[in-house]
Coordinates of C-alpha atoms and ligand atoms in Angstrom, one line a residue:
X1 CA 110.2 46.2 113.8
X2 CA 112.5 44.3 111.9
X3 CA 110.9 42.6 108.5
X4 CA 112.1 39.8 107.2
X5 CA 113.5 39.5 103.7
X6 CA 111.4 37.7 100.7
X7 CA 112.3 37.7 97.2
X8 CA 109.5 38.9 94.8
X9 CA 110.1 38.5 90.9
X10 CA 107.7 40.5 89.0
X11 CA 107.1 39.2 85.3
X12 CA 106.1 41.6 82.7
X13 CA 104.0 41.0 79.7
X14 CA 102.5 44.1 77.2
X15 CA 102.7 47.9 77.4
X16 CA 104.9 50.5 78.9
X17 CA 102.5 51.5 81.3
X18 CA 102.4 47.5 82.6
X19 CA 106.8 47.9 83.2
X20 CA 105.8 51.1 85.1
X21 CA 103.0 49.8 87.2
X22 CA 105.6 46.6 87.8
X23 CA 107.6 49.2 89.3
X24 CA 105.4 50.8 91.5
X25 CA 104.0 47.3 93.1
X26 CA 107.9 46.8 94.0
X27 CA 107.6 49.9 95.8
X28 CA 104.4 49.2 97.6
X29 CA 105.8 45.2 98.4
X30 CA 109.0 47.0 99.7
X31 CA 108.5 47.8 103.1
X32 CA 107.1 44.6 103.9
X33 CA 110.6 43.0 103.4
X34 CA 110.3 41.7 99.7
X35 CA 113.2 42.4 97.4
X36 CA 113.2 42.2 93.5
X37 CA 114.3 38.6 92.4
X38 CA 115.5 37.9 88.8
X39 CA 114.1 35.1 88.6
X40 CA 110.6 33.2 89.6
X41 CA 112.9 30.1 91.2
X42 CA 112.8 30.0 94.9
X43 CA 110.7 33.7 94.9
X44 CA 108.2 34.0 97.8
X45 CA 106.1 35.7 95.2
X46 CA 105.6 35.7 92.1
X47 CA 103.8 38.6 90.4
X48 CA 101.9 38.1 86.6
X49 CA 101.4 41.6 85.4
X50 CA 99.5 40.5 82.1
X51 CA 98.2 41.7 79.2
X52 CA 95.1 41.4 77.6
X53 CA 95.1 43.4 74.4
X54 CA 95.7 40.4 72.2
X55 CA 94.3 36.6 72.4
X56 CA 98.1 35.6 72.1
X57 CA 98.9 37.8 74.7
X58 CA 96.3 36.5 77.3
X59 CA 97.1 32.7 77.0
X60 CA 100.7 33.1 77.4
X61 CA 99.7 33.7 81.2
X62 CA 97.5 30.2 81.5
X63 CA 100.9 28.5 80.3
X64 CA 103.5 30.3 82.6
X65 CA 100.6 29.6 85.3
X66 CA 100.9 25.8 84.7
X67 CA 105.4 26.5 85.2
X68 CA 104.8 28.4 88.2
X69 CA 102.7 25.3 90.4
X70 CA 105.7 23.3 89.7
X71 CA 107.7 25.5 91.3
X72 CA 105.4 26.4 94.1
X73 CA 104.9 22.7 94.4
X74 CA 108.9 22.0 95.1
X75 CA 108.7 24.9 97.5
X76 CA 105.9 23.8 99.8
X77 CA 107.9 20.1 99.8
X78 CA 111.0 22.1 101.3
X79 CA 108.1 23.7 103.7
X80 CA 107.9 27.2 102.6
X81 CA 105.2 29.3 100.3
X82 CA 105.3 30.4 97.2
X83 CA 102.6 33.2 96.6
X84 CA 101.6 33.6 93.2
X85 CA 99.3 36.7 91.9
X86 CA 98.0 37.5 88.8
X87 CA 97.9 41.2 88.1
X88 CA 97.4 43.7 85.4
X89 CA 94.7 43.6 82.2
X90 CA 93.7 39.9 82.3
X91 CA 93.3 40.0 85.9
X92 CA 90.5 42.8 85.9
X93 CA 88.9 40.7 82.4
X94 CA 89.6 37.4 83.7
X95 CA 88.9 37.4 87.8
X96 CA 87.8 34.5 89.0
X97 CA 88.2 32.7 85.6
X98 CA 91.8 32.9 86.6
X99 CA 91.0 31.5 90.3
X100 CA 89.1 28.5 88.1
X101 CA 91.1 27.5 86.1
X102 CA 94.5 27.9 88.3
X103 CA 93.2 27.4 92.1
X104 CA 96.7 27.4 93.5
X105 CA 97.1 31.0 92.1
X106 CA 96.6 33.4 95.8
X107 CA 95.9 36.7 94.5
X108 CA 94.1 38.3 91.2
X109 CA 94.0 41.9 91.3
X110 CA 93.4 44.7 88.5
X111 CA 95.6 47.3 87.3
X112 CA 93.7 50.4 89.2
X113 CA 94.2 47.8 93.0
X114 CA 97.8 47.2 93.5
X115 CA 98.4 50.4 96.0
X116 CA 96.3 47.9 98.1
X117 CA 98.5 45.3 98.1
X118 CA 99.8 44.8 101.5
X119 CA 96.2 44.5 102.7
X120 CA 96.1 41.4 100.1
X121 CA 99.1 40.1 101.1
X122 CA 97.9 40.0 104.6
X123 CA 94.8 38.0 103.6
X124 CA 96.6 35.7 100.9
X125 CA 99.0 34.7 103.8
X126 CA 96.4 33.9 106.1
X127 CA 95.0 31.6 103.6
X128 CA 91.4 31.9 103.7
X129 CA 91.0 31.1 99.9
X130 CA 92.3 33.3 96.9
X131 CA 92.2 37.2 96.6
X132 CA 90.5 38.7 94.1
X133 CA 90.6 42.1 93.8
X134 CA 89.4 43.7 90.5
X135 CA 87.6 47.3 91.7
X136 CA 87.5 50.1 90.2
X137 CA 88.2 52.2 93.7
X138 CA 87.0 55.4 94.2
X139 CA 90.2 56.7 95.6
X140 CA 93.0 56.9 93.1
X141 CA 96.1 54.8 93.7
X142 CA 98.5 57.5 92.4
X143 CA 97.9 59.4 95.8
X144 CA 98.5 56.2 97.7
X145 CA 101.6 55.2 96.6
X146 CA 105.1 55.8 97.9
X147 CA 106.7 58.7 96.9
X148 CA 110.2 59.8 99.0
X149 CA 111.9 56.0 99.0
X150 CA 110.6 55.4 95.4
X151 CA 113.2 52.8 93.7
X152 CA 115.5 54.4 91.3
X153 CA 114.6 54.4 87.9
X154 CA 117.8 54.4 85.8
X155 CA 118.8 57.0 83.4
X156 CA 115.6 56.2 81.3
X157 CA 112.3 56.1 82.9
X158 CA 108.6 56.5 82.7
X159 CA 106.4 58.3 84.5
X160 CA 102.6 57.6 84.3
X161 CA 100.7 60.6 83.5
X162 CA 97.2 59.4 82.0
X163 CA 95.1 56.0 82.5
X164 CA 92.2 54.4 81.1
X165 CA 90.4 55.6 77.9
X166 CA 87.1 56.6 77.1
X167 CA 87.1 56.6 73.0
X168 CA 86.0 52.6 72.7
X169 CA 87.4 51.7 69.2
X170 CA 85.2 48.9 69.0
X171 CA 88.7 46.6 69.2
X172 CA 89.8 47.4 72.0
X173 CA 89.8 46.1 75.7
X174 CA 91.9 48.6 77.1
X175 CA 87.9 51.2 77.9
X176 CA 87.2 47.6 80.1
X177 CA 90.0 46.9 81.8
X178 CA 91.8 50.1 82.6
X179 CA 88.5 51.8 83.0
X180 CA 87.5 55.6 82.5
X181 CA 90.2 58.4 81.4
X182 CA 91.8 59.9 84.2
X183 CA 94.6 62.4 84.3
X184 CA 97.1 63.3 87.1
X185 CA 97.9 66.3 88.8
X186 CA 100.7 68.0 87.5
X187 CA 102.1 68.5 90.7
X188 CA 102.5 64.9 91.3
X189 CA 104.1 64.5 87.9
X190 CA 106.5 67.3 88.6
X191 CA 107.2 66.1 92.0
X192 CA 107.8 62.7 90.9
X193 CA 110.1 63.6 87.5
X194 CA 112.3 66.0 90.7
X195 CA 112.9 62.8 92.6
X196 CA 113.3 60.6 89.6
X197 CA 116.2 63.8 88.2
X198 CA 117.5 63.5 91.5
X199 CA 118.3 60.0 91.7
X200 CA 120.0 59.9 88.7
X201 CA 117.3 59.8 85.5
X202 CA 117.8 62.0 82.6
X203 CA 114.9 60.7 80.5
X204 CA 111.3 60.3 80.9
X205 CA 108.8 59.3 78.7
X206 CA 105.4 60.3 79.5
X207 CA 102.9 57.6 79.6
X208 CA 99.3 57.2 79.4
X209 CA 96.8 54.7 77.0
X210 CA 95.8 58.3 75.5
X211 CA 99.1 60.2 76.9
X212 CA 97.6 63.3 74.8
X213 CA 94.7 63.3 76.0
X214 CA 95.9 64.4 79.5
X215 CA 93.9 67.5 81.1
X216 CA 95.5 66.9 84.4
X217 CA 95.0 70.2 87.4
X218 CA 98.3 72.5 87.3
X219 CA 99.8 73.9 90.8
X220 CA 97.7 77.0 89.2
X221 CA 94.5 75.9 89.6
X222 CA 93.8 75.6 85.8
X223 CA 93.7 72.3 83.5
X224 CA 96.7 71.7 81.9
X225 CA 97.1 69.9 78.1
X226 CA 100.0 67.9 77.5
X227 CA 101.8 70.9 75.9
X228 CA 101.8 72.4 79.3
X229 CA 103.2 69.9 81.4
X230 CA 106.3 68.8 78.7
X231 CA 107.2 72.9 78.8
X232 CA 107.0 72.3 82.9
X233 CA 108.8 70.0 82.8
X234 CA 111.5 71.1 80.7
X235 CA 112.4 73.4 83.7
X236 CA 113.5 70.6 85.8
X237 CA 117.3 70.9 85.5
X238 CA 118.9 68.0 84.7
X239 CA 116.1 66.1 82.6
X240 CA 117.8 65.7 79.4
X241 CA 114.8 64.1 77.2
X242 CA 111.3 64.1 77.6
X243 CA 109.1 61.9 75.3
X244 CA 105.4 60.4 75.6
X245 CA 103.6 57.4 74.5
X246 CA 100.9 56.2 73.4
X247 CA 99.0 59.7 71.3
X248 CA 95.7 59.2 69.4
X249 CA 95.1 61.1 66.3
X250 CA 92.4 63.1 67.8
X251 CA 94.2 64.5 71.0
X252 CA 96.9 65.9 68.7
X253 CA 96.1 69.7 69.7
X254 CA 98.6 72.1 68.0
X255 CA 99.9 73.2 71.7
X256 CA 101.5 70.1 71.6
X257 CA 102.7 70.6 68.1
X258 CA 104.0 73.4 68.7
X259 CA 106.0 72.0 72.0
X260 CA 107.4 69.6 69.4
X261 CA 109.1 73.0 67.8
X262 CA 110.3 75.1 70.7
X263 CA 110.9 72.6 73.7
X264 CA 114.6 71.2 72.6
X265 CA 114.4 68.6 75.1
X266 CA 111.0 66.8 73.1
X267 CA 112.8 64.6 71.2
X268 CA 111.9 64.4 67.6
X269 CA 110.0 61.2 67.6
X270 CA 106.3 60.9 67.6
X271 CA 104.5 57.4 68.3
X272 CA 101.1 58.0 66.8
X273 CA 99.1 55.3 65.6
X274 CA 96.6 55.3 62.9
X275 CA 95.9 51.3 62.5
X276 CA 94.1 51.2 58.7
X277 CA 94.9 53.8 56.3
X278 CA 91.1 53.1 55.0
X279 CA 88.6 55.9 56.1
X280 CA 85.6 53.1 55.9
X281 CA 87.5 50.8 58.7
X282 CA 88.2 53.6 60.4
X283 CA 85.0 54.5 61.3
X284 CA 84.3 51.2 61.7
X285 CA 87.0 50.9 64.4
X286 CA 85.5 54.5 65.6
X287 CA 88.5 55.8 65.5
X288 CA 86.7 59.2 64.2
X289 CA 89.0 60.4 61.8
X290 CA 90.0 60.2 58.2
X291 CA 93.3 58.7 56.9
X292 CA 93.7 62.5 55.4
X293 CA 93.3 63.8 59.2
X294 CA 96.1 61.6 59.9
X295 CA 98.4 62.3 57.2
X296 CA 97.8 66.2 57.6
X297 CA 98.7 66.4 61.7
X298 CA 102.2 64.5 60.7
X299 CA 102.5 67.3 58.2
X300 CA 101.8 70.0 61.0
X301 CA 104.2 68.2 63.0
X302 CA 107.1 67.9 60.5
X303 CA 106.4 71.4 59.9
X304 CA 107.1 72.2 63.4
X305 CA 110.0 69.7 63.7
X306 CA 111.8 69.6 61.2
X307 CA 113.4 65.7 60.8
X308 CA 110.9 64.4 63.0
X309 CA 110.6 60.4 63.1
X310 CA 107.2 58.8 63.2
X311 CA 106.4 55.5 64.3
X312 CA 103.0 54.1 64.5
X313 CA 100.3 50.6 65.1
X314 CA 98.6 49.0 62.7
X315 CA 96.0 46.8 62.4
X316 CA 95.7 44.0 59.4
X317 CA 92.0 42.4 58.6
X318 CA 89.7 43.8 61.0
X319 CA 86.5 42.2 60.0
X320 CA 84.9 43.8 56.8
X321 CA 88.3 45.0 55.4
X322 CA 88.9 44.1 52.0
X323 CA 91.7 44.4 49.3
X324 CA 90.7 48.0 48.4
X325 CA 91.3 49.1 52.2
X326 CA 94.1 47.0 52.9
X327 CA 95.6 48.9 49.4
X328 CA 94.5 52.1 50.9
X329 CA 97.0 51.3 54.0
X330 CA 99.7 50.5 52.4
X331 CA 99.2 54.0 50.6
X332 CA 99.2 55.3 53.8
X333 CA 102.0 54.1 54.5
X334 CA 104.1 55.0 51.6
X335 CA 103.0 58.7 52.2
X336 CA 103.8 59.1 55.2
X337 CA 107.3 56.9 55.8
X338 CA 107.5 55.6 59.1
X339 CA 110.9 55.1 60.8
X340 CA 109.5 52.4 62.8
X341 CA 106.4 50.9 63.4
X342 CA 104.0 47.3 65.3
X343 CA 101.4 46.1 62.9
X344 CA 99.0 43.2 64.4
X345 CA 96.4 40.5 62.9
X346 CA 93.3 41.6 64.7
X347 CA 92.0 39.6 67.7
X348 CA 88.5 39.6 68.4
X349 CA 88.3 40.3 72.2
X350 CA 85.9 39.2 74.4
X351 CA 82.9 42.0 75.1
X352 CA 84.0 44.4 72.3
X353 CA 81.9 45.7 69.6
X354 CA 83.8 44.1 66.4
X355 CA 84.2 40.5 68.1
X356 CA 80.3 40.7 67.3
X357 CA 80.8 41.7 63.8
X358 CA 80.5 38.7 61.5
X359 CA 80.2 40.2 58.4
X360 CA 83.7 40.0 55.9
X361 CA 85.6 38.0 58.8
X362 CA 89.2 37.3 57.3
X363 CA 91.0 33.9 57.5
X364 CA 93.7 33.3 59.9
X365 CA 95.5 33.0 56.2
X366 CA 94.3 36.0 54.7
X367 CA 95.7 38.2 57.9
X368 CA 99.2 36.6 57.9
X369 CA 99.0 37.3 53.9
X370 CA 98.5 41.1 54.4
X371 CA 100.7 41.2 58.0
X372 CA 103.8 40.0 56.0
X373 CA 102.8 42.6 53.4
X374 CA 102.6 45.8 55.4
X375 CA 105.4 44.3 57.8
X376 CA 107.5 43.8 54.8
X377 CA 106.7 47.9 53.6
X378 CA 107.5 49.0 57.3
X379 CA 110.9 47.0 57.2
X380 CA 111.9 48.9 53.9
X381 CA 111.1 52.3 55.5
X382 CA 112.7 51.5 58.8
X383 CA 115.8 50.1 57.5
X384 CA 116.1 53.2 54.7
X385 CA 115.8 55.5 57.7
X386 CA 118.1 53.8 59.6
X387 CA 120.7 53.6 56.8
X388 CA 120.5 57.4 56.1
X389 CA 121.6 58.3 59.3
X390 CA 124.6 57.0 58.3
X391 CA 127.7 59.3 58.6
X392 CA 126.0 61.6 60.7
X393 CA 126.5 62.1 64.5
X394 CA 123.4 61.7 66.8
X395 CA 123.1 62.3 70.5
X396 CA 122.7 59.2 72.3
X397 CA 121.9 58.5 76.0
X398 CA 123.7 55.2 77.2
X399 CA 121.7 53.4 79.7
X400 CA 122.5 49.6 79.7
X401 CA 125.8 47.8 79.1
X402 CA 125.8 46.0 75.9
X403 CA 126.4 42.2 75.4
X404 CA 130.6 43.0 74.5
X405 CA 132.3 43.8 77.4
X406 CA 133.8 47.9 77.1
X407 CA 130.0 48.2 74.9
X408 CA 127.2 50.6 76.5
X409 CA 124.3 50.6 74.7
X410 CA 121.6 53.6 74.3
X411 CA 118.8 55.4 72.1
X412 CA 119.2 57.7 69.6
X413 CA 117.0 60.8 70.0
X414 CA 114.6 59.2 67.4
X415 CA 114.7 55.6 70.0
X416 CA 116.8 53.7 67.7
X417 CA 118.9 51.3 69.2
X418 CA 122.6 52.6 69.2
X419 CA 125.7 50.0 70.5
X420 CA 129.5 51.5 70.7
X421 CA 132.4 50.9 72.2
X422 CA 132.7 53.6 75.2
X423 CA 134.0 53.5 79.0
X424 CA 131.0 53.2 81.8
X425 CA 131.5 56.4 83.0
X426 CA 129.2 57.7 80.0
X427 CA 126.0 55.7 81.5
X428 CA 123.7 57.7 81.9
X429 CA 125.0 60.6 79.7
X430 CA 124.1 62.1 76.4
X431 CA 126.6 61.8 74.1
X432 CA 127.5 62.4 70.7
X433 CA 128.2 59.3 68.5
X434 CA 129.2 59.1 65.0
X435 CA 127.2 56.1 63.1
X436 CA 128.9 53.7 61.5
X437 CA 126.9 51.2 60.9
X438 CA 123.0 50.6 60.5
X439 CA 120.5 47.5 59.9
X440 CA 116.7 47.3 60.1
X441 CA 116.5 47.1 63.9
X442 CA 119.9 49.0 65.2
X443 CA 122.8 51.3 64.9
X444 CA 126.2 50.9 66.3
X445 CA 128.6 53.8 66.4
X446 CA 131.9 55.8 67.4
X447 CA 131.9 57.9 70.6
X448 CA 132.7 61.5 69.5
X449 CA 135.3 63.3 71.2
X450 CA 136.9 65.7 69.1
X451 CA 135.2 69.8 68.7
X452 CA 135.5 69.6 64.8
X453 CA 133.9 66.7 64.6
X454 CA 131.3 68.0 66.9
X455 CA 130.6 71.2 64.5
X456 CA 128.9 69.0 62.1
X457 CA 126.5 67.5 64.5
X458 CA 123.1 67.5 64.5
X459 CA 123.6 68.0 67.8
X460 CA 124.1 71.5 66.9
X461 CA 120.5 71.3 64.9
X462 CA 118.8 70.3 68.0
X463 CA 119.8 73.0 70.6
X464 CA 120.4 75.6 67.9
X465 CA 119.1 78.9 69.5
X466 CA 119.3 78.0 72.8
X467 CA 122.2 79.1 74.9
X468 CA 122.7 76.1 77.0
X469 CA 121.9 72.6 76.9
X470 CA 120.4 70.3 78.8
X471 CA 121.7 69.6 81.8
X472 CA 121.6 65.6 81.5
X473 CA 124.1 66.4 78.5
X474 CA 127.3 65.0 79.0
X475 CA 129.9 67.7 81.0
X476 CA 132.6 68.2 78.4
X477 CA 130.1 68.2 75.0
X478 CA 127.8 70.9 76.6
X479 CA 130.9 73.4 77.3
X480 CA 131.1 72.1 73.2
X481 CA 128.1 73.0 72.3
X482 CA 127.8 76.3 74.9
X483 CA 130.7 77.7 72.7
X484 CA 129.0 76.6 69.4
X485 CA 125.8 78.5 70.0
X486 CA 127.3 81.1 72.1
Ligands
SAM501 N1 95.7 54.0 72.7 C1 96.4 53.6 71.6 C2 95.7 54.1 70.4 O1 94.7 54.8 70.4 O2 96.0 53.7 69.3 C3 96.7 52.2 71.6 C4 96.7 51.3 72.7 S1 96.7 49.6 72.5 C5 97.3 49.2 74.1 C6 98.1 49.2 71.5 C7 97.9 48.7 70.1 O3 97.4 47.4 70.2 C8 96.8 49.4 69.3 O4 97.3 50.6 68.8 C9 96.4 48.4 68.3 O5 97.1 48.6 67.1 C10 96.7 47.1 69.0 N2 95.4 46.4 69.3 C11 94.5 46.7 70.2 N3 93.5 45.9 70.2 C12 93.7 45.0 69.2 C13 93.0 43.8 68.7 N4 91.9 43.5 69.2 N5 93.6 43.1 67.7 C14 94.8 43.5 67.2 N6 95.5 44.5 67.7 C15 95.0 45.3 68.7
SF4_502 FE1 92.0 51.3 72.8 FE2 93.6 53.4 72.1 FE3 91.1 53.1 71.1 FE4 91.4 53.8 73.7 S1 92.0 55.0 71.9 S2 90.0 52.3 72.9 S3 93.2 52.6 74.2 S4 92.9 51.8 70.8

């Protein structure tokens, strides 16, 4: 039966895992005829996959809400419909708030209900008042959705390998709305990353709210650690680069570290955050570890990869925190050197432990003080890492045009931002590029081309002691570097 085209624009707000889930409802909508738009004007749906980690983040949806009637409105005057859904972590917080306060939204669903979205569809269409969907279903929607037919990724994509989170940091929403911890099968990653390779990606980055935490069953039988599944999944020829987001402290198990040593395609970038450098707020949070816990897993780490880069989150005034912790942060900090880094005000959020603490609340003017002060410290860090990469040559993977036309624009194998000047035929390649130039948020470059300048590489750091290179490598630099290490 022949479906009829519709145009669907999906709008993204918060974490990686919300741009992969975005993905995946495209897949589901597919075979019911609805394309990707790229834009919300003249869409037959319009999909909000929010965010509710932050106050600011939640109330940019009520706004967008209020854009999107207009634009429904000046559809249903030209006779046709305009769904709009609201999907993602204020959906499942928010429900029928969201129906209340915005009746001409159709359809509210949570972030563990999309694979059930053509069975909302079907009811929104009929009409019979809004769909709200925010269950926690028994059945897991990784095993419901598509698989052969998937959308190509690009040469950088993510694959979702861990959800929800048990350790409630007494912050955090993220135990409410994504629910209890729950790992994949490693088949299903494996499978998925083959079919990704095979359509043309070269990089994956694991994801999962505690991506460290995974224990997912292995084709074996047995549980599998994170460790386990990266060196799986460095057998997949043609996967370049693997990397994972978001660790905790307390998941970092030295299997993993060691992976960060002996599996060249890990890159050597580790996003761990710590948010206080204070042991007292720490516990408070319930984090449950030290700032010394922290600082001595990034040593293990460095010890294991050499060069590593470290990025991480911080929170500024959590209630209770005073000067002497916030000074015990920036210490932090400065030990450790961070080549990148987010650092929030806190937010009290609705339901969570320290929204209910009202001792040592800071003002709104207080947080911005200490933000600018620990943003200010990360800049310095970021932008002296940045700067002493110049000179050297670093593998980048192209995977976007740049804003210049004859400009392809990448990631460096620590995810800076590289731009240079090189021909299309190197997107979605790994390729060595001298830097020339660096600032606090990017580096641009010169495509290498030339075997002397490639004996000074770090490129020949990265794969030293391994006879070939990753397949996702770029044709002519791997003979290179087969010769160099030969
Ligand atoms: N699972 C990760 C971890 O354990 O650190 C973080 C996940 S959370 C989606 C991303 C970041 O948002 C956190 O690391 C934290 O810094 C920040 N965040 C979470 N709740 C917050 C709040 N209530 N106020 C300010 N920042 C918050
Ligand atoms: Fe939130 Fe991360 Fe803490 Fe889980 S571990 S409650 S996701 S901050």
């Amino acid at each position: 039966m022949a479906t009829s085209r519709k145009k669907l624009f999906i709008k993204t707000y918060g974490c990686q895992m919300n741009v992969y889930d975005s993905g995946r409802m495209a897949d589901v909508l597919a075979p019911l005829g609805y394309e990707p738009a790229e834009e919300a004007e003249g869409a037959d749906m319009v999909i909000l996959n929010t965010c509710h980690i932050r106050e600011k983040a939640s109330e940019k949806v009520y706004s967008e809400l209020g854009r999107l009637r207009l634009q429904q409105q000046e559809k249903a005057a030209a006779g046709e419909r305009m769904i709009i859904a609201v999907a993602g972590c204020v959906a499942q917080a928010e429900g029928a708030e969201i129906m209340a306060r915005a009746p001409h939204v159709d359809m509210v669903f949570g972030p563990q209900t999309y694979h059930q979205l053509p069975e909302m569809v079907t009811r929104a269409v009929r009409g019979a008042g809004g769909v709200i969907n925010t269950d926690f279903p028994v059945e897991s929607k990784f095993d419901l959705l598509p698989g052969e037919g998937a959308t190509p990724q690009g040469p950088s994509a993510f694959v979702s390998v861990q959800e929800g989170c048990d350790k409630f940091c007494t912050f955090c929403v993220v135990p409410y709305t994504r629910g209890a911890e729950y790992s994949r099968s490693a088949t299903q990653i494996l499978e998925e990353t083959r079919r990704m390779v095979a359509n043309g990606t070269v990089e994956i980055t694991l994801l999962g709210q505690n991506v460290n935490a995974y224990h997912g069953e292995g084709p074996d039988g047995g549980t599998w650690g994170l460790g386990r599944l990266i060196r799986a999944l460095a057998e997949i020829d043609g996967l370049a680069r693997i990397r994972y987001t978001t660790s905790h402290p307390r998941d970092m198990d030295d299997d993993l570290i060691r992976a960060h040593g002996e599996v060249p395609q890990l890159m050597p970038f580790v996003h761990l955050p710590v948010q206080s450098g204070s042991d007292r707020i720490l516990a408070a949070m319930n984090r449950k570890h030290t700032a010394d816990d922290y600082r001595r897993i990034v040593d293990k780490l460095r010890a294991a990869r050499p060069g590593l880069a470290l990025s991480s989150d911080f929170i500024v005034g959590f209630p209770g925190e005073t000067a002497e912790d916030f000074a015990a942060t920036l210490r932090l900090i400065t030990d450790v050197g961070f080549a990148s880094a987010y650092s929030f005000k806190y937010s009290a959020r609705p339901g969570t432990p320290a929204a209910a603490m009202a001792e040592g609340r800071l003002t709104e003017d207080d947080k911005s003080e200490r933000l600018e002060a620990v943003q200010t410290l990360l800049a310095e860090q970021q932008r002296a890492f940045n700067a002493g990469l110049l000179g050297t040559v670093q593998e980048v993977l192209f995977d976007r045009r740049g804003k210049h036309a004859g400009q392809l624009l990448g990631r460096s194998p620590h995810m800076q931002a590289v731009h240079a000047a090189a021909p299309d035929r190197l997107l979605g390649q790994v390729v060595p590029v001298r830097i020339t130039a660096a600032s606090a948020s990017s580096l641009g470059g010169e495509v290498v081309t030339t075997e002397t300048a490639l004996a000074e590489t770090v490129l020949a750091e990265t794969f030293l002691g391994n006879k070939t290179a990753p397949s996702g490598v770029a044709p002519d630099i791997k003979a290179n570097h087969q010769e160099m290490t030969a």
